[in-house]
Amino acid sequence: MRIDSITADDFKKAVSKNALVILPIGATEAHGAHLPLGTDTFQPEHIAREISERMDNVLIAPALPYGNHSSMKNVPGTISVTFDSLRSVVHDILDSLIWHGVTRILVISGHCGTSHMAAVTEACRAIVMEHDVRIMLISDYEVMRTYDPFCYDGDGHGGLAETSRMLDICPDIVNNERPRGRFVDASGMVLRDASQCMPDGVEGDTADASAVLGEEMNNYITDTVIRMIERDLK
Amino acid sequence: MRIDSITADDFKKAVSKNALVILPIGATEAHGAHLPLGTDTFQPEHIAREISERMDNVLIAPALPYGNHSSMKNVPGTISVTFDSLRSVVHDILDSLIWHGVTRILVISGHCGTSHMAAVTEACRAIVMEHDVRIMLISDYEVMRTYDPFCYDGDGHGGLAETSRMLDICPDIVNNERPRGRFVDASGMVLRDASQCMPDGVEGDTADASAVLGEEMNNYITDTVIRMIERDLK
Amino acid sequence: MRIDSITADDFKKAVSKNALVILPIGATEAHGAHLPLGTDTFQPEHIAREISERMDNVLIAPALPYGNHSSMKNVPGTISVTFDSLRSVVHDILDSLIWHGVTRILVISGHCGTSHMAAVTEACRAIVMEHDVRIMLISDYEVMRTYDPFCYDGDGHGGLAETSRMLDICPDIVNNERPRGRFVDASGMVLRDASQCMPDGVEGDTADASAVLGEEMNNYITDTVIRMIERDLK
Amino acid sequence: MRIDSITADDFKKAVSKNALVILPIGATEAHGAHLPLGTDTFQPEHIAREISERMDNVLIAPALPYGNHSSMKNVPGTISVTFDSLRSVVHDILDSLIWHGVTRILVISGHCGTSHMAAVTEACRAIVMEHDVRIMLISDYEVMRTYDPFCYDGDGHGGLAETSRMLDICPDIVNNERPRGRFVDASGMVLRDASQCMPDGVEGDTADASAVLGEEMNNYITDTVIRMIERDLK
Amino acid sequence: MRIDSITADDFKKAVSKNALVILPIGATEAHGAHLPLGTDTFQPEHIAREISERMDNVLIAPALPYGNHSSMKNVPGTISVTFDSLRSVVHDILDSLIWHGVTRILVISGHCGTSHMAAVTEACRAIVMEHDVRIMLISDYEVMRTYDPFCYDGDGHGGLAETSRMLDICPDIVNNERPRGRFVDASGMVLRDASQCMPDGVEGDTADASAVLGEEMNNYITDTVIRMIERDLK
Amino acid sequence: MRIDSITADDFKKAVSKNALVILPIGATEAHGAHLPLGTDTFQPEHIAREISERMDNVLIAPALPYGNHSSMKNVPGTISVTFDSLRSVVHDILDSLIWHGVTRILVISGHCGTSHMAAVTEACRAIVMEHDVRIMLISDYEVMRTYDPFCYDGDGHGGLAETSRMLDICPDIVNNERPRGRFVDASGMVLRDASQCMPDGVEGDTADASAVLGEEMNNYITDTVIRMIERDLK
């Protein structure tokens, strides 16, 4: 159930039965010539939906569609909020959920930049220090990288895996370009414009991307996360 | 065009032609026994969509689905972020848009609480002090109240007008309850739990709500806002 | 009793008998060619004094003479503190009063700008969440607008009502100009310099202002606020 | 001229002639059994008034009647705002004055606690880093201690000097008690309740306090500050 | 040259010749039964010293001996400062160096926790946005992990590599215990006490630690960092 | 025992026996043509070491080598962190020590600037309000000024006393210059560059500085502080 589509009473009932709340953290970020700016929102929303269909009593909170960006910050279309804003708003959302009695929360972030994840982590950590609740924080992007059959060496942002997953989730807004690019290491330099690390806007070769591969990956991620929930968040 | 569904290049092209960006500010807030928690997100998103269909070169940013709440804060399902978090995140979104060259922005907020609007206003004000851009900030809820044919006396949160508008926008998630309630004035008292001001969860009588009335209202709001854009934000 | 004119022991004694503390929030703001910059300080101080003369055991805290301004910010003489500064300092004053045992506080603000009131409201709200005390927050300007016999349509900042009230309170510092001006709506635009909304510096026609009318209004406000105190803050 | 008693135009005219603005920083603080809580407000206000009578084109801003307190914090009647609130609000007042063209400011603080003065100093320092203006910051209490004829050894808070000065300034609110007390050194300990350092609420012996001595002191302070202004702030 | 051991003039001279400044970020953190709490300070200080001996015109700033910790936070002896404090203090140190004309800075952090590094990164990033300077940020711990001859699989905090390096740097404060421990994955759970992830206080088997291996590693790190400096920070 | 040189277990053991923790607050500040930039770090570290040698169960935390500076801020080599950064980082260090069970802390600051001390004081004060612990805060520089045999009139920053103390502590990094300078009073002016108050970089005449005098002073300080500890911090 999507929280935005149910009433106050429905919410209250679900929480009284100890609902698991999933909070998708999305992003609005340049993803190459072929993928839409909402790629990092659509992916965790899809995983959240899949989980809610396979498990009982799951509530999906509205996805926060803005994250914190560094490497893509200067590329048109990336809308970045600061570390502090992201940390605060995630903190407050969790705090408000807990105020209403929620005790089990899965935060799932589509974007996986270091500072972005640190901001979300700091928010979650403050919450578990303040309240006796259980919070699991994952990035579906990170989980995807543990998928064995596929070799991710050199594949990353907007690459084969992300393109395939998006072809499974919302093929209508993936266009026909299939770019290829590489990550250029800056060896520790703190850059004013980190977009030079990804001159082609993507990392990897998207030529072989397919909805079939994407579906496998999305299923793998969903299965993995459900196992994690069943072990630690039940 | 929804920003989340286009690529970096599409975004760049639209902005280079001086696109108007609409940023809907939504909310997740209890809206009585009949309306979904996302009511204040769906309404400004609808108006944004209508405007984008009638005007050229409009980009719709992803709606921020969380606002700042006081009277409904304690009612199950209301997810409130603090004044400061809301102000910061709105500031950063606007700042990021401007960084990419956007110079005309319409911020449209579904929720219209005093503190909520003050937070969004403060964010917008800081931006216009820092940058030479034009920002219009309105609440579709406020615009609705200028609709003459209908008498809003005693109608408010989750009332006849909001119910009708939602029946026009997304009837599938409006249920069959038609509550009736009133606002109880607290005469200046700063309340720990302001929900006592709206004991029935709604203000007004929703018995006569209809999609027809809602459509009229939504059209009126859209027309009015387009006139405002044409006068001041062109 | 003015807190600044009594000793620590007098204060202690009054608080031990459950004194009502009135905190006037003033402002230093341009008020047209005829009214002094302290207009919004003198008015709530006057109401506080009147209340303290008609009720037992009232303590008047020193008026904070600085508020937050937007429309008048750029007009010479307006001294504006930021939203955050105002919120913090009001919070701390209330917190300190409560630390000494005060449990009933009336905050009365002369200035009534939206952001200004939101800042004071946020401060009061934080306090009632932290402490089990009663706080009433009103603006004497708002109460004045409920005074029926007089038609306020088009009368506002520095207008007929404020001029009359000041002629009653401190005629010596009201000069002989009697300006007339109107409010120009900006239709949602967030302005860098909002003073353009009040090109004449006042809203209304002050030609008929008189101390007699002012006294009636001040009495009406005092009576109304006393009734509110007796109902909710006793 | 008091800023709160003049109009926007008067203010503008004075500033265009390069007026010196005096900002008195007051306090609401326990001052023994005999002195009123506003003692640290009335003293700098008096000095400001005296200066304005002897010098041309001086504007007196409304006194901020709240400061930051540590030793007296827990004594009834002391209303303390935090270091940060004090710093912010003083910063904003100065910033707003400068915005209107003021370039010469004398900040004069009645209270002279270390943290209080550090907060005001930090505010002033930030301003002179941001703007090309001249700010002088003094405490009339500190200047008083350079008055030779009188031996201040062991005289301090609420003591002989302050009592005499208040008898000169506002004898009506000084009562007949003439307490005697001493400062108890805590040798570096950071105390939760520092009021134990001044168990009698005053430091010194007030038995010989007189309006005559107070007038001498007030004159001495006024003369000294005028000399400082003429040397550095002209 | 250590900045703390030279005079203002020496500093000025070195900076005028475009000195490279190395800022070691240390930590005070539990490092098992055998390593001292300053392990993460001594290591980057050693690397800084080695670099300064092999390159011209290097200034070593005093090591900041406190970092931000999560997994070891609750283990006795770990002194953790918050994310925000660390970010601020590093920002200010860099800002002050740049104020004096420094344009090339190497920040080298001994501790390598995710949040810790994010805080330092955010500080550096803010600086490069504000100033036209070059900043390289590395962790000697991370560089160490690229050392091929040695297999780091399962070796980490307080393990074989760190123990060996410390035996090379300051054998006198490494005691004779040679613990063995493993990292226990928490699978995404945000933990109130993350020390349960390292129940033995170390990750790896320290049995074969030796000064010889440590020297090799320290040399490797020094060589690698010098190469990075010569490529990007010259 | 230096905390950075002992293990987690050693720390735990010492704290379980109610160890006194000394936190030296150092600085990196220009100290004339003859003294090193770390002068204000080396002095309190020396006193801490002396105390730990004469008293049982003393732990010395790593010295924080950065403070807040105003008068020397613009002189090459002074590395200043802001008031807020210093306050935060000191707060967090103390908070972390207390978290591990420490209840007796001596904070000893080498630098003694007004704002610097106010920042450290504010940090300590917040801690004693939050926790039931004892904190003593002193500056060895201030204690030195109570040493009778020597006349400090006109001696101050980098003067005879500091030079002598440094000749006792670390003669190798004191060079042969023996400058002489004076403090120039700015009479209340808040200066953009306060270094003009000490045009020669030192205050006093260092011609007669000697290690013998320095040792006497260091012994006097150590003895005095030990007496203070024995009286109030035992």
GROMACS .gro file of C-alpha atoms in nm, chain D residues 68-71 73-74 82-84 87 114-115 118 121-122 124-125 127-138 185-193 228 231-233, chain F residues 68-71 73-74 82-84 87 114-115 118 121-122 124-125 127-138 185-193 228 231-233:
model
   84
  770ASN     CA    1   2.337   3.637   2.822
  771HIS     CA    2   2.392   3.545   3.187
  772SER     CA    3   2.580   3.284   3.379
  773SER     CA    4   2.642   3.375   3.743
  775LYS     CA    5   2.112   3.289   3.563
  776ASN     CA    6   1.938   3.096   3.836
  784THR     CA    7   2.177   3.201   2.483
  785PHE     CA    8   2.514   3.308   2.348
  786ASP     CA    9   2.400   3.226   1.995
  789ARG     CA   10   2.512   3.710   1.887
  816THR     CA   11   3.247   3.742   2.988
  817SER     CA   12   3.026   3.526   2.765
  820ALA     CA   13   3.210   3.768   2.381
  823THR     CA   14   3.205   4.109   2.027
  824GLU     CA   15   3.165   3.818   1.785
  826CYS     CA   16   3.049   4.317   1.587
  827ARG     CA   17   3.358   4.143   1.452
  829ILE     CA   18   3.005   4.290   1.081
  830VAL     CA   19   3.338   4.473   1.042
  831MET     CA   20   3.468   4.180   0.837
  832GLU     CA   21   3.165   4.206   0.607
  833HIS     CA   22   3.131   4.583   0.582
  834ASP     CA   23   3.354   4.887   0.571
  835VAL     CA   24   3.210   5.054   0.879
  836ARG     CA   25   3.339   5.161   1.217
  837ILE     CA   26   3.201   4.998   1.531
  838MET     CA   27   3.305   5.080   1.886
  839LEU     CA   28   3.199   4.837   2.157
  840ILE     CA   29   3.222   4.930   2.520
  887ASP     CA   30   3.606   3.256   4.383
  888ALA     CA   31   3.544   2.911   4.237
  889SER     CA   32   3.904   2.868   4.124
  890GLY     CA   33   3.844   2.755   3.773
  891MET     CA   34   3.555   2.518   3.839
  892VAL     CA   35   3.289   2.532   3.569
  893LEU     CA   36   2.975   2.549   3.779
  894ARG     CA   37   2.627   2.425   3.709
  895ASP     CA   38   2.490   2.700   3.928
  930MET     CA   39   3.673   5.792   2.274
  933ARG     CA   40   3.916   6.016   1.878
  934ASP     CA   41   3.812   5.705   1.689
  935LEU     CA   42   3.452   5.725   1.574
 1238ASN     CA   43   4.030   3.073   1.801
 1239HIS     CA   44   4.230   3.388   1.734
 1240SER     CA   45   4.157   3.752   1.678
 1241SER     CA   46   4.456   3.980   1.737
 1243LYS     CA   47   4.467   3.608   1.312
 1244ASN     CA   48   4.624   3.787   1.017
 1252THR     CA   49   3.591   2.981   1.441
 1253PHE     CA   50   3.428   3.028   1.779
 1254ASP     CA   51   3.161   2.774   1.687
 1257ARG     CA   52   3.312   2.521   2.102
 1284THR     CA   53   3.882   3.637   2.524
 1285SER     CA   54   3.675   3.477   2.249
 1288ALA     CA   55   3.458   3.206   2.594
 1291THR     CA   56   3.389   2.798   2.860
 1292GLU     CA   57   3.060   2.766   2.672
 1294CYS     CA   58   3.236   2.318   2.939
 1295ARG     CA   59   2.925   2.489   3.073
 1297ILE     CA   60   2.861   1.975   2.954
 1298VAL     CA   61   2.813   2.042   3.327
 1299MET     CA   62   2.449   2.128   3.261
 1300GLU     CA   63   2.403   1.795   3.081
 1301HIS     CA   64   2.609   1.568   3.306
 1302ASP     CA   65   2.690   1.533   3.673
 1303VAL     CA   66   3.067   1.570   3.636
 1304ARG     CA   67   3.330   1.810   3.757
 1305ILE     CA   68   3.522   2.021   3.507
 1306MET     CA   69   3.795   2.271   3.590
 1307LEU     CA   70   3.896   2.512   3.317
 1308ILE     CA   71   4.212   2.718   3.347
 1355ASP     CA   72   4.515   4.996   2.290
 1356ALA     CA   73   4.237   5.041   2.037
 1357SER     CA   74   3.998   5.187   2.292
 1358GLY     CA   75   3.695   4.981   2.216
 1359MET     CA   76   3.717   4.985   1.838
 1360VAL     CA   77   3.620   4.650   1.685
 1361LEU     CA   78   3.898   4.603   1.435
 1362ARG     CA   79   3.903   4.424   1.105
 1363ASP     CA   80   4.271   4.352   1.155
 1398MET     CA   81   4.349   2.371   4.280
 1401ARG     CA   82   4.091   2.133   4.661
 1402ASP     CA   83   3.814   2.110   4.403
 1403LEU     CA   84   3.871   1.821   4.166
   0.00000   0.00000   0.00000
